[in-house]
DNA sequence: CCGTATCCTAAAGGATACTG
DNA sequence: CAGTATCCTTTAGGATACGG
């Protein structure tokens, strides 16, 4: 299998090499991963957990607008994929703590980069939207 | 093997402060951006376009599994947000070419990083899934 | 407090047919 | 070729109620 590490990709073509075509195949396992993690709530949950272990309702409070069901589902999905660790703390009342797994931590810099990008280019995006909407009507 | 403990990761990545709480507010404009671009097809379309200007049906062929409707919708969304440029080339027959805008290019390194991450940790993710499924039944 | 279960509605998205 | 329009099925996801 080809070396896909960031270093290798940089070495191959420093500027902006196209990603490999196999990545778009339905059979490529990376598709199954992206289907799981490339959504808004996953990203935001990991962002919250980047601040340290957090309990269920605390996450819910921080993530304005998420329903209990969606949070529960997304957390289990993240846990299943090994990105999040779930720990039951004691018993009266039940307390459950979620935290990033080591694997989850490896994803963090990339998500953080996306957040930073969003804030950095917000004005450009907004201008583009207004221009587009003006063209269309 | 690299040290993957949370502590080590925090030390290893210079950009590791928690993301700002405002990022999770419903009013934060970054939410509106993430809602738009943080999905699987957007990511994959940008990946295809990273290889250079591409025509509609060529993109469709490369993105196994996408419907014409979804492709059309996603392309327009990306165009509206200023990430993708649309150009009508000639008239008989009609040819339309999509390419990354300068703004779209700024997003590319981050998406590429996500792709690389996916491939790099695929085995760990797979193992986590199997372990989880075994625990649950 | 931390969920699961149920119901129900809104939205995503595929298939197909048709147009410039 | 590059779409739009329509239909229709599937899914996501909110609201609510209940259980451990």
Coordinates of N, CA and C in Angstrom, one line a residue, chain B residues 2-4 14 52 64 66 107 110 113 123 134:
Chain B
X2 N 4.9 5.4 18.4 CA 4.6 6.8 19.0 C 3.9 6.7 20.3
X3 N 4.2 7.6 21.2 CA 3.4 7.7 22.5 C 2.1 8.4 22.2
X4 N 1.0 7.6 22.5 CA -0.3 8.2 22.2 C -1.1 8.5 23.4
X14 N 1.3 21.6 19.5 CA 1.3 23.0 20.0 C 0.0 23.7 20.0
X52 N -7.5 19.4 -10.2 CA -7.6 20.4 -11.3 C -9.1 20.5 -11.8
X64 N -17.9 7.5 -7.0 CA -18.8 6.4 -7.0 C -19.9 6.5 -6.0
X66 N -22.6 8.7 -5.8 CA -23.3 9.9 -5.7 C -24.4 10.0 -6.8
X107 N -8.6 25.5 2.0 CA -9.2 24.5 2.8 C -8.6 23.1 2.5
X110 N -6.2 21.0 4.9 CA -6.9 20.5 6.1 C -7.7 19.2 5.7
X113 N -5.3 16.5 5.2 CA -4.9 15.9 6.4 C -5.9 14.9 7.0
X123 N -6.6 0.9 10.8 CA -6.5 -0.4 11.5 C -7.0 -0.2 12.9
X134 N -18.1 -6.6 19.9 CA -17.9 -7.9 20.7 C -18.5 -7.6 22.1

